[in-house]
mmCIF file of C-alpha atoms and ligand atoms in Angstrom:
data_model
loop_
_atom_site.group_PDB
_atom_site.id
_atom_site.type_symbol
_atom_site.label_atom_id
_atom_site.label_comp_id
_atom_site.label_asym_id
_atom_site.label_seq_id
_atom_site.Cartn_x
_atom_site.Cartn_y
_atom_site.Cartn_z
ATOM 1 C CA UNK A 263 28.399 22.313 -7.061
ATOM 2 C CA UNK A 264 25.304 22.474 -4.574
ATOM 3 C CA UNK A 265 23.735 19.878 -2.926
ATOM 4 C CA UNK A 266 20.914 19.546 -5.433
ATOM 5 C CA UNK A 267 23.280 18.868 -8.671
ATOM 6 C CA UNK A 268 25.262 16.218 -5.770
ATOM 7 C CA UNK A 269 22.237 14.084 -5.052
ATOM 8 C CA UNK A 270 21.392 14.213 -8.399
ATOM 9 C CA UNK A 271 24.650 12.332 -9.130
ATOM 10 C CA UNK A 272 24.586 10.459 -6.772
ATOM 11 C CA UNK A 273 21.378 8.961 -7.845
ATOM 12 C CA UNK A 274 23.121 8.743 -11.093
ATOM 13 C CA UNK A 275 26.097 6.478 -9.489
ATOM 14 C CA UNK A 276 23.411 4.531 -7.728
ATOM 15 C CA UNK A 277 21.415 3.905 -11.163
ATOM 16 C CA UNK A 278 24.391 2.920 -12.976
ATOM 17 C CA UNK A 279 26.548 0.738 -10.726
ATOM 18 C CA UNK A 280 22.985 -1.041 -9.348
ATOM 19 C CA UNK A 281 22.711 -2.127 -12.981
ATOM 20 C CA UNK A 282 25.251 -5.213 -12.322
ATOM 21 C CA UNK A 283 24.958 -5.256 -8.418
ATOM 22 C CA UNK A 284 28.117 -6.605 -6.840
ATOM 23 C CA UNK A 285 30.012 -6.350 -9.682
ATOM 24 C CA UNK A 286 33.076 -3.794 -9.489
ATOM 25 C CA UNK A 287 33.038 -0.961 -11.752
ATOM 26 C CA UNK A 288 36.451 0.916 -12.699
ATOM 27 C CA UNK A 289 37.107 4.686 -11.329
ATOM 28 C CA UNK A 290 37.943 6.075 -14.436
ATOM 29 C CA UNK A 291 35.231 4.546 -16.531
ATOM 30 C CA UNK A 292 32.642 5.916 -13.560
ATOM 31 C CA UNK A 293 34.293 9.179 -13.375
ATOM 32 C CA UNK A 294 33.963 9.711 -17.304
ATOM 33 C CA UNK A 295 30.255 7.775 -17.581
ATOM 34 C CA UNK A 296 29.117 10.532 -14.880
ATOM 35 C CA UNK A 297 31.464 13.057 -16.302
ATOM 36 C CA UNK A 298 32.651 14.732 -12.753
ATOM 37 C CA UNK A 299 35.896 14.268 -11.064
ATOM 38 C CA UNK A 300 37.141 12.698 -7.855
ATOM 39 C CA UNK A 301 36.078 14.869 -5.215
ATOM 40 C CA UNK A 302 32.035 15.034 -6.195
ATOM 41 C CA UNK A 303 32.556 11.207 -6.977
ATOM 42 C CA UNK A 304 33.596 10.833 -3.221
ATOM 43 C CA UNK A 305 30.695 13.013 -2.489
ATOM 44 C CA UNK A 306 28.238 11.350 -4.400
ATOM 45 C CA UNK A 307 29.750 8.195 -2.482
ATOM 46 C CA UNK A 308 29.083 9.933 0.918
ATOM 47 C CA UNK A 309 25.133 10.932 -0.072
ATOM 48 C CA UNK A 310 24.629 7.661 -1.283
ATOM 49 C CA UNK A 311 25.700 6.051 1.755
ATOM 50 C CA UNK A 312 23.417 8.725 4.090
ATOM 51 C CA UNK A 313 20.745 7.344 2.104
ATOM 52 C CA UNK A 314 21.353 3.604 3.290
ATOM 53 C CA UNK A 315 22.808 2.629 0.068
ATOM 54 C CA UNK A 316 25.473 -0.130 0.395
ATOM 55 C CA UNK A 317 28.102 0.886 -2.018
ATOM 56 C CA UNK A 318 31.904 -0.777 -1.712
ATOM 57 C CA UNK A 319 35.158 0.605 -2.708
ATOM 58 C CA UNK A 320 38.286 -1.819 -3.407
ATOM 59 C CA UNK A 321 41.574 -1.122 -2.519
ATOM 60 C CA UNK A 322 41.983 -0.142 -6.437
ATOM 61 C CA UNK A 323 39.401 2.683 -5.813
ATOM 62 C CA UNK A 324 36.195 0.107 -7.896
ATOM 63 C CA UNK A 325 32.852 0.873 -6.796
ATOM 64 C CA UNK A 326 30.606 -2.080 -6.598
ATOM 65 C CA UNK A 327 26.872 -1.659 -5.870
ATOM 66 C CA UNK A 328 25.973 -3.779 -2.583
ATOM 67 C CA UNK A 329 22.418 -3.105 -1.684
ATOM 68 C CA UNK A 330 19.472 -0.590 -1.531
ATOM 69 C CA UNK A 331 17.593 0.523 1.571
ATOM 70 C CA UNK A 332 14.196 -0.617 2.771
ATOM 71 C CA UNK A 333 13.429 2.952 2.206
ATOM 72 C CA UNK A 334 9.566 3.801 0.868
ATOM 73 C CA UNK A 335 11.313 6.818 -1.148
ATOM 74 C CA UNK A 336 9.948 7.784 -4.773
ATOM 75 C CA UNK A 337 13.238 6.148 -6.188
ATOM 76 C CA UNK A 338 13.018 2.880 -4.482
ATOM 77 C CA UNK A 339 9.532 2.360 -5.245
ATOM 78 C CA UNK A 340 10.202 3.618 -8.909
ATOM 79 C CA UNK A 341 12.502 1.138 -9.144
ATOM 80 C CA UNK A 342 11.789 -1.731 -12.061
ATOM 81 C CA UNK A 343 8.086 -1.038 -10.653
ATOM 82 C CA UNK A 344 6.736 -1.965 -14.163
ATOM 83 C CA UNK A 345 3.190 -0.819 -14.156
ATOM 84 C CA UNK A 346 1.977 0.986 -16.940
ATOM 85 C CA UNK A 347 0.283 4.212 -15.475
ATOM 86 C CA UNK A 348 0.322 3.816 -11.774
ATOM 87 C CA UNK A 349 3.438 5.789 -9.728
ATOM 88 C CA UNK A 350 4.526 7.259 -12.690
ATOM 89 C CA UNK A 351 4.365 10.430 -10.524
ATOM 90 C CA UNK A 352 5.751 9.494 -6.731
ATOM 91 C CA UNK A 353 5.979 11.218 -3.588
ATOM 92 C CA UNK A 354 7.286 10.129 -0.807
ATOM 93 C CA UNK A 355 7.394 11.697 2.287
ATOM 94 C CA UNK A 356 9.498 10.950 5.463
ATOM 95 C CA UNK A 357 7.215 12.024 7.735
ATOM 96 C CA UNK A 358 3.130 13.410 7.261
ATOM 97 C CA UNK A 359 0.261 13.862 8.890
ATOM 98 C CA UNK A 360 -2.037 11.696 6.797
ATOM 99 C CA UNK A 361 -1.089 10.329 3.061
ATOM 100 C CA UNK A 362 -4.697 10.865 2.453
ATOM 101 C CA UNK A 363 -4.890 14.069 3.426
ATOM 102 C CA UNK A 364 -1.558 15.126 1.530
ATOM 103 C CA UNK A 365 -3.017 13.250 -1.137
ATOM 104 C CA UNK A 366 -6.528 14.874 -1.019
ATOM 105 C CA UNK A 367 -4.423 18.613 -1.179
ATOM 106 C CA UNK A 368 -2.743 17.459 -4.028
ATOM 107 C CA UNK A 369 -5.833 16.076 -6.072
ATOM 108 C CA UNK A 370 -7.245 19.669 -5.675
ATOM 109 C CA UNK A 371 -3.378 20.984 -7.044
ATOM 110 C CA UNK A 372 -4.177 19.234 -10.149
ATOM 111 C CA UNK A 373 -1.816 16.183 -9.452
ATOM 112 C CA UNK A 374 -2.673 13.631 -12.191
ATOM 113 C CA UNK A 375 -4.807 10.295 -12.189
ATOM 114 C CA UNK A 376 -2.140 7.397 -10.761
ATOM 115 C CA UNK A 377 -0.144 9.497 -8.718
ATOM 116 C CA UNK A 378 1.018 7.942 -4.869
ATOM 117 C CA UNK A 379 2.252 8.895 -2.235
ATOM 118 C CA UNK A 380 3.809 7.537 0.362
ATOM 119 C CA UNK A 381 5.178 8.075 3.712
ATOM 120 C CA UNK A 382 7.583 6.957 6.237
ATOM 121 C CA UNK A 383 5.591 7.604 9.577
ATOM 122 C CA UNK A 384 2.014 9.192 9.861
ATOM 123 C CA UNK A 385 1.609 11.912 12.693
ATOM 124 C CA UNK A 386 -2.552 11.601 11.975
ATOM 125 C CA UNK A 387 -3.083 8.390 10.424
ATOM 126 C CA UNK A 388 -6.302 7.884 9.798
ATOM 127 C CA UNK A 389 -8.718 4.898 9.751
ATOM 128 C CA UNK A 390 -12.327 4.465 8.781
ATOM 129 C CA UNK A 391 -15.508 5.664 11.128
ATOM 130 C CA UNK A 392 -12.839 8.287 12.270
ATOM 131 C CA UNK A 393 -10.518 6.167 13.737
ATOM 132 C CA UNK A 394 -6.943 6.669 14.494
ATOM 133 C CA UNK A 395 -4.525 4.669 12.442
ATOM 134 C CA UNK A 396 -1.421 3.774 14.519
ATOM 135 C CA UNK A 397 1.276 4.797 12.170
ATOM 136 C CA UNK A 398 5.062 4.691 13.578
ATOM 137 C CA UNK A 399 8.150 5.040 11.643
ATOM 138 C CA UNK A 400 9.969 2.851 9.411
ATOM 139 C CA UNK A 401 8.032 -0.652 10.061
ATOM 140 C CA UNK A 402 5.320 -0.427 7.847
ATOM 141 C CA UNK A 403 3.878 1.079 4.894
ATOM 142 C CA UNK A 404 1.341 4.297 4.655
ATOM 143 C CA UNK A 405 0.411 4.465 0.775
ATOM 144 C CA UNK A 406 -2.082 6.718 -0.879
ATOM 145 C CA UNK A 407 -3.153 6.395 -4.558
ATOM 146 C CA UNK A 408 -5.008 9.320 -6.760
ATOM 147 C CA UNK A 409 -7.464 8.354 -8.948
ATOM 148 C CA UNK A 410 -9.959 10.050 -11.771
ATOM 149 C CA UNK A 411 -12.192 7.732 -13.401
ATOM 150 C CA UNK A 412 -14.213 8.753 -15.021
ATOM 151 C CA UNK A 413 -17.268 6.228 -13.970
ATOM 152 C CA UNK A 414 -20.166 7.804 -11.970
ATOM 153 C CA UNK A 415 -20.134 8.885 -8.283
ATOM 154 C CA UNK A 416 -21.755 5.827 -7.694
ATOM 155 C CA UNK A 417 -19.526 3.002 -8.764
ATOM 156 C CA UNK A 418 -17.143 4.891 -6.446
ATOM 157 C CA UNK A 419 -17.680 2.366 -3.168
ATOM 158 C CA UNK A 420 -16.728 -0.927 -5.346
ATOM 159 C CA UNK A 421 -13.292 0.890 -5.065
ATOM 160 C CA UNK A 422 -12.222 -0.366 -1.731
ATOM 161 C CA UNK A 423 -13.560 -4.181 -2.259
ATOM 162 C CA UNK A 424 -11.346 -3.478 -5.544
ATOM 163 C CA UNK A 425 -9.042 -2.812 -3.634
ATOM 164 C CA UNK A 426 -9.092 -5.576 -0.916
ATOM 165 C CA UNK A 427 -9.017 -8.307 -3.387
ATOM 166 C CA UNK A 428 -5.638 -6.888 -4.816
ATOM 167 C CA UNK A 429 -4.172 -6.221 -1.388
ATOM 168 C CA UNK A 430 -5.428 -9.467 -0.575
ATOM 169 C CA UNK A 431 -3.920 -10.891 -4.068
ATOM 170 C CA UNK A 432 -0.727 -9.533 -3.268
ATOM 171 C CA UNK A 433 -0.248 -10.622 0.125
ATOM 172 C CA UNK A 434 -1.258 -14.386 -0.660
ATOM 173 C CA UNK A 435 1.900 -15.040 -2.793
ATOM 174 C CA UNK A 436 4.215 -14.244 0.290
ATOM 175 C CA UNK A 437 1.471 -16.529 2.786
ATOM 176 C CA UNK A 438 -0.784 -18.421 0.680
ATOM 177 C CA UNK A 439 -3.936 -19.501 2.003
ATOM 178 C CA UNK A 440 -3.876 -17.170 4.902
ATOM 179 C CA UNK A 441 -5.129 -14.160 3.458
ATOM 180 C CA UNK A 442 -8.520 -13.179 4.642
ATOM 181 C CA UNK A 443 -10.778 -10.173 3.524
ATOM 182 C CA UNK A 444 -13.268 -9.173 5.969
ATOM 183 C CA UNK A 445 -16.203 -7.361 4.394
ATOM 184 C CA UNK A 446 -16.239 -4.328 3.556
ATOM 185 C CA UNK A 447 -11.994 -4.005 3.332
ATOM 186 C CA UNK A 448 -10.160 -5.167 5.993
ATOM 187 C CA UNK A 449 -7.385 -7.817 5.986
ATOM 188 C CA UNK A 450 -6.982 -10.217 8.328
ATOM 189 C CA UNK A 451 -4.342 -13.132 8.933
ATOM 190 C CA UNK A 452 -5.877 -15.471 11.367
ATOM 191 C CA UNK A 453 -8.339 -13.346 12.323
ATOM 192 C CA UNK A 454 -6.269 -10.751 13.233
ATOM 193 C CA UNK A 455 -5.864 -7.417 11.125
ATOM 194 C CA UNK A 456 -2.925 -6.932 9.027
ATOM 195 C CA UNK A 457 -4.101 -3.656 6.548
ATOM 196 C CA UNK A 458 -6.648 -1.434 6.346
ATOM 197 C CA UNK A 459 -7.847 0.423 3.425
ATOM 198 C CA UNK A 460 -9.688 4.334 3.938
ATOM 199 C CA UNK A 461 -11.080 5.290 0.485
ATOM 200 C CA UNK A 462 -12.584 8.764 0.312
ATOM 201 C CA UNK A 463 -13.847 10.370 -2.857
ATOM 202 C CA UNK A 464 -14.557 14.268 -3.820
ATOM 203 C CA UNK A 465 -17.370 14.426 -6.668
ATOM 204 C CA UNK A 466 -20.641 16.616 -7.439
ATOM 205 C CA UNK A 467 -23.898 15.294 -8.403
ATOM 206 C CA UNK A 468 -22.362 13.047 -11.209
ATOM 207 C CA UNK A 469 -18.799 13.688 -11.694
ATOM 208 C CA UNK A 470 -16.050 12.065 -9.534
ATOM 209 C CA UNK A 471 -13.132 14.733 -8.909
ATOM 210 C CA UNK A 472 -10.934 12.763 -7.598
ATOM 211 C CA UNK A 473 -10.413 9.537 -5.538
ATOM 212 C CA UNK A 474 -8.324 8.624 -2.509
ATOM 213 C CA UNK A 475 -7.601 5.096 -1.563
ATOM 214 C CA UNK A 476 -5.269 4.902 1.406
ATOM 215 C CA UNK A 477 -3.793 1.626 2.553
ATOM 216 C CA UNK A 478 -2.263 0.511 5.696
ATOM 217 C CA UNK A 479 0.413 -2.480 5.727
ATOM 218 C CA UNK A 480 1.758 -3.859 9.088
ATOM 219 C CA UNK A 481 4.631 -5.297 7.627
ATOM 220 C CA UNK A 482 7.813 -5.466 10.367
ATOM 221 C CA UNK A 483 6.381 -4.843 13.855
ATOM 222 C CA UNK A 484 6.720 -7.204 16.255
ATOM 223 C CA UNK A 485 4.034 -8.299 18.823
ATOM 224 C CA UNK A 486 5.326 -5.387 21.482
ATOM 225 C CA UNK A 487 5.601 -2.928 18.484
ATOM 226 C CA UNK A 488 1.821 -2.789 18.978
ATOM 227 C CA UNK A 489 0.093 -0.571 21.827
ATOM 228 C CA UNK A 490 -1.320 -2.971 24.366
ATOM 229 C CA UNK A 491 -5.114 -2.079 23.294
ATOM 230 C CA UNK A 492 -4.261 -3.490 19.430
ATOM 231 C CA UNK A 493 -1.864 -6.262 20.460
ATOM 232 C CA UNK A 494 -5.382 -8.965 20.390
ATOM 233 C CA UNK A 495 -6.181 -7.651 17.322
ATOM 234 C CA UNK A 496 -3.690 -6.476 15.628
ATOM 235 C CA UNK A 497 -0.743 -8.441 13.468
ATOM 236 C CA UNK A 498 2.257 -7.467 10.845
ATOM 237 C CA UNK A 499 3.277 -9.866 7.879
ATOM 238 C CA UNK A 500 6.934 -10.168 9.726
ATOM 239 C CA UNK A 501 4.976 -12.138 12.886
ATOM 240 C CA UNK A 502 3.258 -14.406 10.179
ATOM 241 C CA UNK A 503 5.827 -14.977 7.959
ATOM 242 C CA UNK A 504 8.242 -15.154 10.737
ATOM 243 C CA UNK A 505 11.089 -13.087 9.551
ATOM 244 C CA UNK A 506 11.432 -9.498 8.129
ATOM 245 C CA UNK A 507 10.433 -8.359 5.086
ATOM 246 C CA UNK A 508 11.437 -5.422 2.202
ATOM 247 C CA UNK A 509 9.065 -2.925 2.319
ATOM 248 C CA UNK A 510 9.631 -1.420 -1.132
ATOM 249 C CA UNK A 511 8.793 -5.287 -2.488
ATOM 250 C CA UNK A 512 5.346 -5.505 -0.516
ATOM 251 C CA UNK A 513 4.478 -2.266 -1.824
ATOM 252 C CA UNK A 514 5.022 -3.001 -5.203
ATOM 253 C CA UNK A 515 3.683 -6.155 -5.324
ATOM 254 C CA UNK A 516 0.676 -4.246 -4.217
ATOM 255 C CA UNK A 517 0.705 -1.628 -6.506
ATOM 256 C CA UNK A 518 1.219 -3.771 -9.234
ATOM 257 C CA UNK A 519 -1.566 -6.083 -8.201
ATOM 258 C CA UNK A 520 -3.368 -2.649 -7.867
ATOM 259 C CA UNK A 521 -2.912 -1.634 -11.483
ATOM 260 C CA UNK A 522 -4.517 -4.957 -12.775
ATOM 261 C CA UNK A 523 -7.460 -4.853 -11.013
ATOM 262 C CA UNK A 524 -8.452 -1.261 -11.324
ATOM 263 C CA UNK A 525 -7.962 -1.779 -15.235
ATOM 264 C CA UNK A 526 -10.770 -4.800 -15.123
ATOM 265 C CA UNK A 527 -13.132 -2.272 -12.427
ATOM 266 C CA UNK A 528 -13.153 0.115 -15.039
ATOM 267 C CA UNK A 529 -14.452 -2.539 -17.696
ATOM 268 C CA UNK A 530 -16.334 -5.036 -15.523
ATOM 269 C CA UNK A 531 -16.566 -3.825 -12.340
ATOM 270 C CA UNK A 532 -16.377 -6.674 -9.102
ATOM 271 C CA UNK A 533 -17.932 -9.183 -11.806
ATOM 272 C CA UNK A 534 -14.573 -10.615 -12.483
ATOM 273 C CA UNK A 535 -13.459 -10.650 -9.108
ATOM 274 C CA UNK A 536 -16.238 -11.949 -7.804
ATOM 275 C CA UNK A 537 -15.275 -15.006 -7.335
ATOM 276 C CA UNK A 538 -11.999 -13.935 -5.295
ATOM 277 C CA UNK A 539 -14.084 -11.933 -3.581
ATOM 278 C CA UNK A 540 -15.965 -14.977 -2.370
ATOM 279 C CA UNK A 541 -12.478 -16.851 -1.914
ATOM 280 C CA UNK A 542 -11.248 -14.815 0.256
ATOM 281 C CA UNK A 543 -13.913 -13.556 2.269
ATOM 282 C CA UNK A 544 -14.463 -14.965 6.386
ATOM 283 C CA UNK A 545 -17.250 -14.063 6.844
ATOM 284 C CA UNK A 546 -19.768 -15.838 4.552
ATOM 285 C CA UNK A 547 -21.398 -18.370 6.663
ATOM 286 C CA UNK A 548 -21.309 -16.786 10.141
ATOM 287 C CA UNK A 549 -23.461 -15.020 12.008
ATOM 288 C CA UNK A 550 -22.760 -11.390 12.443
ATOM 289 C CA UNK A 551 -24.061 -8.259 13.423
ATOM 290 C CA UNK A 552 -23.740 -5.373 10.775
ATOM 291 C CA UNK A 553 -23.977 -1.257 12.470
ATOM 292 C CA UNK A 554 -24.804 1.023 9.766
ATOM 293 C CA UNK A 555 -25.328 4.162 11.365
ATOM 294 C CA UNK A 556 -27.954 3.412 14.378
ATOM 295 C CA UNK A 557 -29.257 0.574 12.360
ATOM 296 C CA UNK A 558 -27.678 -2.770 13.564
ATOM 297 C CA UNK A 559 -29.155 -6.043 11.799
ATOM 298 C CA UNK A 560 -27.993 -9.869 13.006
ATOM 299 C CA UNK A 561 -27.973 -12.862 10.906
ATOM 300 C CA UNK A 562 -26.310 -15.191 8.774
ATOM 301 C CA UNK A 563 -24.175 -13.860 5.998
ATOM 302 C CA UNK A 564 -24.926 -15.930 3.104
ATOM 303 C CA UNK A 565 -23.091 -14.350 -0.145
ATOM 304 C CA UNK A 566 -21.154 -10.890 -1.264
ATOM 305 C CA UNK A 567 -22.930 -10.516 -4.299
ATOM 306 C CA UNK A 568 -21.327 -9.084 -7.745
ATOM 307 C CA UNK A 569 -21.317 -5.499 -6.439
ATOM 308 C CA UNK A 570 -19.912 -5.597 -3.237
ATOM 309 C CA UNK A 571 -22.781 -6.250 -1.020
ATOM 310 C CA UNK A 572 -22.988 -8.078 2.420
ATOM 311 C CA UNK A 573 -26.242 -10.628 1.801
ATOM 312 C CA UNK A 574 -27.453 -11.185 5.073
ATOM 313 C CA UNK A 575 -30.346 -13.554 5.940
ATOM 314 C CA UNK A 576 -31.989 -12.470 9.526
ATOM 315 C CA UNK A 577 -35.257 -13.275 10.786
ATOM 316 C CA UNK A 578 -36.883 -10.447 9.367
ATOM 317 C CA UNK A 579 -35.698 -11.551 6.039
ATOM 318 C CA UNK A 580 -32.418 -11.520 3.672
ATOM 319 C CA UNK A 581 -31.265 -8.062 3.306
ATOM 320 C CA UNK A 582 -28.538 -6.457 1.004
ATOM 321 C CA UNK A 583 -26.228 -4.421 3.086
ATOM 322 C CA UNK A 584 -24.313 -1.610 1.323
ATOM 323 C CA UNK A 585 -21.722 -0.045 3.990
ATOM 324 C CA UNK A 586 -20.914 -1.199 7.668
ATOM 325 C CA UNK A 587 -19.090 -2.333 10.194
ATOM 326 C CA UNK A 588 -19.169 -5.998 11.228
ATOM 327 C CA UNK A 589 -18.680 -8.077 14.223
ATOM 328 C CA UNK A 590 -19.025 -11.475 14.390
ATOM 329 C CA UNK A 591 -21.595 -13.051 16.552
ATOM 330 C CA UNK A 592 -19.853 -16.806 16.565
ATOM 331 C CA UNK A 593 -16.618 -17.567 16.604
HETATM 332 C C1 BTN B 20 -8.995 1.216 8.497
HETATM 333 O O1 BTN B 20 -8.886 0.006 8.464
HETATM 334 O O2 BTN B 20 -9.622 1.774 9.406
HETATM 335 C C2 BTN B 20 -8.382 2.030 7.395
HETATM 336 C C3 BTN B 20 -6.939 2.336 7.643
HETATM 337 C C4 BTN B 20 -6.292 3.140 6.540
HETATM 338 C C5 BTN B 20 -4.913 3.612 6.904
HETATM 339 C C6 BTN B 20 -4.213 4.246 5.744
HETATM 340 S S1 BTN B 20 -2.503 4.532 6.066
HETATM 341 C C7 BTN B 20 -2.373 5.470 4.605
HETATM 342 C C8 BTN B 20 -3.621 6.319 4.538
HETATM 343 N N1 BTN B 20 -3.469 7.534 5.318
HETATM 344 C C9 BTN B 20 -4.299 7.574 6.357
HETATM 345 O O3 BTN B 20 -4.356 8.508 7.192
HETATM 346 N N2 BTN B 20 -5.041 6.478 6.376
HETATM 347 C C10 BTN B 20 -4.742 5.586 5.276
#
């Protein structure tokens, strides 16, 4: 048997003993339910266990199913992910240079509307204005998601507010009340940046090719995890929250979260989040300066109106802001 056709069982053995986890399942009934004999059973036992599964065996040779790894592998995330179209195709990667970038290669391969990918470490994580996104191994979570609406090129940028609100959605049920979005995408836990979200989009004149909305969690580091130059500004969920957290279950909260509120862009648009947008948002109320390009504008922000845009009242007058980065004026 080669290597392939073992992993393959022992994903089987995994799947069926993680079915009652911690209860003890009998040799024999394993050995005939996977139909292979003892020696790829004790194989199957060994991959399993290279893969950070927990898996016990009693002194009467019972396999019980312990626990899974904090792994960000296509399995784990698969697992009772429950969303209707999103990661029904998964790839996960242990190491890559950008998720966006292996998802942009795979958009143009044909890879289908929903598909994510995911990756362990980054060697060229990205961030927006062409920023580098600090991306080490195994403490937080690189995600990219394909999409192909079918809207015009131009409802494209409401994409990464979209998204916002259900990164923001997701992370308030594990720290309600602290979950801030500032405008355009960026999340912040008090006032310090927890996620980042790089959306990037392929299209002609009026047809959107693909999508490719990448997200950034800090989910496990610890205050030193950080270079010096982001330690100010930078935070994980673990320093909030005060103790570790599961990967996988942050990310699929997310992507769950994801699925809901892409289905209502694609009928309504921001108008039905509008209101979380508002909710969540730091910045209304404070004077700011906005840089688009050379142009920088100071004022007041007064609103984020139903399509995504900073309302900013200055002393030339109120002006609609489409794109930007902001810093705040006031603290
Ligand atoms: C930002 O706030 O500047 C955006 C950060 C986006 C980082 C994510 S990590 C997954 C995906 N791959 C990248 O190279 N960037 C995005």
């Amino acid at each position: 048997m080669n290597l392939v056709e073992l992993e393959k069982i022992a994903d089987d053995l995994i799947l069926l003993t993680r079915k009652k986890t911690g209860e003890r399942f009998d040799r024999n009934s394993i050995l005939g339910n996977l139909k292979v004999n003892e020696q790829t059973l004790q194989s199957a036992l060994e991959i399993a266990g290279k893969w950070g599964y927990e898996l016990t065996t009693d002194s009467a040779g019972r396999v019980a199913f312990i626990d899974a790894p904090d792994s960000l592998t296509a399995t784990e995330t698969g697992y009772n992910l429950g969303t209707n179209w999103l990661g029904k195709n998964l790839v996960a990667y242990s190491s890559a240079k950008s998720t966006n970038d292996l998802a942009a290669e795979a958009a143009q391969a044909g890879a289908e509307h929903g598909t994510v990918i995911t990756a362990e470490e980054q060697t060229k994580g990205r961030g927006r204005l062409g920023r580098e996104w600090y991306s080490p191994p195994g403490s937080a979570i690189y995600v990219s998601i394909i999409l192909r609406p079918d809207f015009l090129p131009a409802d494209a940028p409401g994409i990464s507010i979209m998204t916002a609100v259900a990164l923001a959605d997701s992370l308030t049920l594990l720290l309600p009340d602290q979950i801030q979005l500032k405008w355009p995408n960026d999340i912040h836990i008090r006032g310090r940046k927890v996620a980042g979200i790089l959306t990037e989009l392929s299209a002609d004149q009026d047809k959107i090719n693909h999508l490719v909305v990448g997200v950034g969690i800090n989910v496990n580091q610890l205050f030193e995890d950080f270079p010096r130059e982001l330690q100010p500004i930078a935070t994980s969920l673990r320093r909030e929250c005060g103790h570790e957290l599961r990967r996988v279950d942050v990310l699929q909260s997310f992507l769950r979260q994801f699925e809901s509120e892409f289905d209502l862009y694609l009928e309504h648009r921001l108008a039905k989040s509008h209101d979380k947008i508002r909710g969540f948002s730091s910045l209304i109320g404070r004077e700011i300066t906005v840089s688009s390009g050379k142009k920088q504008r100071t004022g007041i922000v007064e609103d984020i109106d139903v399509e995504g845009r900073l309302i900013l009242q200055t002393d030339e007058g109120r002006f609609p802001i489409i794109a930007g980065e902001v810093t705040v004026v006031k603290k």
